[in-house]
Amino acid sequence: MVEVITVIAIALLLGAIVGAAVPMVPSGLLSLAGLGLYWWGAGFAELSSITFAVLVSIALITALVEFFGGSIAAKAGGASWLTAAAAAVVGIVLMLVTGPVGLLVGLFGTVFALEFVREGELEGSARSALYTTVGTLASTVVQVLLTASILFGFLVGVFLL
């Protein structure tokens, strides 16, 4: 029984890595599902409680980065929360129509336009739009690294310790 659960858990953790690079796939939540499934299926024993807690913490951080990374970057660039929220909605809609390029163009264009209307400043609007777009890309990289570290830690915890 544990062998099948181990394979499914590893598949979920691998899916989390792929999901980190694919918009709309909850990589942090996939990691949590893989970890939880394995820990439950192994009778809460094969993976130590400390290892499990650390990996779950990393998965929760991954989920936070996934859900709030772009908004935090927009705010760091000077955009309002309303602009960040509108950009997220427009980016998601455009991503569904045109793919990842639509997401990035939607984020940049929406932040730029709304901040220009709000502040009337070309340089500030461009800075906010650039921060948002680069922050979204950076959060994707961070998610990939975090989910890969979860898989690595899981494999070490299960097979080497």
PDB file of N, CA and C in Angstrom, residues 2-3 6-7 10 38 46-47 151-161:
ATOM      1  N   VAL A   2       1.905   1.250   0.830  1.00  0.00           N
ATOM      2  CA  VAL A   2       2.758   2.421   0.922  1.00  0.00           C
ATOM      3  C   VAL A   2       3.469   2.686  -0.404  1.00  0.00           C
ATOM      4  N   GLU A   3       3.801   1.654  -1.145  1.00  0.00           N
ATOM      5  CA  GLU A   3       4.502   1.840  -2.405  1.00  0.00           C
ATOM      6  C   GLU A   3       3.654   2.618  -3.412  1.00  0.00           C
ATOM      7  N   THR A   6       3.453   6.134  -2.246  1.00  0.00           N
ATOM      8  CA  THR A   6       4.729   6.815  -2.492  1.00  0.00           C
ATOM      9  C   THR A   6       4.808   7.285  -3.935  1.00  0.00           C
ATOM     10  N   VAL A   7       4.424   6.444  -4.861  1.00  0.00           N
ATOM     11  CA  VAL A   7       4.456   6.809  -6.284  1.00  0.00           C
ATOM     12  C   VAL A   7       3.497   7.979  -6.551  1.00  0.00           C
ATOM     13  N   ILE A  10       4.994  11.190  -5.056  1.00  0.00           N
ATOM     14  CA  ILE A  10       6.086  11.698  -5.896  1.00  0.00           C
ATOM     15  C   ILE A  10       5.515  12.324  -7.165  1.00  0.00           C
ATOM     16  N   TYR A  38       1.235  11.158   1.471  1.00  0.00           N
ATOM     17  CA  TYR A  38       2.286  10.215   1.856  1.00  0.00           C
ATOM     18  C   TYR A  38       2.317  10.023   3.370  1.00  0.00           C
ATOM     19  N   GLU A  46       6.907   7.060   8.586  1.00  0.00           N
ATOM     20  CA  GLU A  46       8.118   6.945   7.774  1.00  0.00           C
ATOM     21  C   GLU A  46       8.848   8.263   7.588  1.00  0.00           C
ATOM     22  N   LEU A  47       8.119   9.340   7.554  1.00  0.00           N
ATOM     23  CA  LEU A  47       8.705  10.675   7.429  1.00  0.00           C
ATOM     24  C   LEU A  47       8.620  11.310   8.808  1.00  0.00           C
ATOM     25  N   LEU A 151      10.493  18.428  -3.198  1.00  0.00           N
ATOM     26  CA  LEU A 151      10.684  17.077  -3.732  1.00  0.00           C
ATOM     27  C   LEU A 151      12.011  16.497  -3.259  1.00  0.00           C
ATOM     28  N   PHE A 152      13.063  17.276  -3.342  1.00  0.00           N
ATOM     29  CA  PHE A 152      14.379  16.811  -2.907  1.00  0.00           C
ATOM     30  C   PHE A 152      14.362  16.435  -1.425  1.00  0.00           C
ATOM     31  N   GLY A 153      13.810  17.316  -0.589  1.00  0.00           N
ATOM     32  CA  GLY A 153      13.727  17.035   0.845  1.00  0.00           C
ATOM     33  C   GLY A 153      12.891  15.801   1.140  1.00  0.00           C
ATOM     34  N   PHE A 154      11.809  15.633   0.388  1.00  0.00           N
ATOM     35  CA  PHE A 154      10.957  14.459   0.542  1.00  0.00           C
ATOM     36  C   PHE A 154      11.731  13.185   0.214  1.00  0.00           C
ATOM     37  N   LEU A 155      12.417  13.194  -0.923  1.00  0.00           N
ATOM     38  CA  LEU A 155      13.179  12.010  -1.333  1.00  0.00           C
ATOM     39  C   LEU A 155      14.277  11.665  -0.331  1.00  0.00           C
ATOM     40  N   VAL A 156      14.956  12.672   0.176  1.00  0.00           N
ATOM     41  CA  VAL A 156      15.986  12.447   1.179  1.00  0.00           C
ATOM     42  C   VAL A 156      15.347  11.902   2.452  1.00  0.00           C
ATOM     43  N   GLY A 157      14.248  12.536   2.894  1.00  0.00           N
ATOM     44  CA  GLY A 157      13.588  12.114   4.120  1.00  0.00           C
ATOM     45  C   GLY A 157      13.019  10.709   4.057  1.00  0.00           C
ATOM     46  N   VAL A 158      12.537  10.317   2.897  1.00  0.00           N
ATOM     47  CA  VAL A 158      11.905   9.001   2.772  1.00  0.00           C
ATOM     48  C   VAL A 158      12.925   7.897   2.473  1.00  0.00           C
ATOM     49  N   PHE A 159      13.864   8.173   1.582  1.00  0.00           N
ATOM     50  CA  PHE A 159      14.737   7.099   1.116  1.00  0.00           C
ATOM     51  C   PHE A 159      16.127   7.079   1.754  1.00  0.00           C
ATOM     52  N   LEU A 160      16.564   8.185   2.339  1.00  0.00           N
ATOM     53  CA  LEU A 160      17.910   8.191   2.902  1.00  0.00           C
ATOM     54  C   LEU A 160      17.943   8.259   4.428  1.00  0.00           C
ATOM     55  N   LEU A 161      16.902   8.784   5.016  1.00  0.00           N
ATOM     56  CA  LEU A 161      16.919   8.919   6.489  1.00  0.00           C
ATOM     57  C   LEU A 161      16.175   7.810   7.175  1.00  0.00           C
TER      58      LEU A 161
END
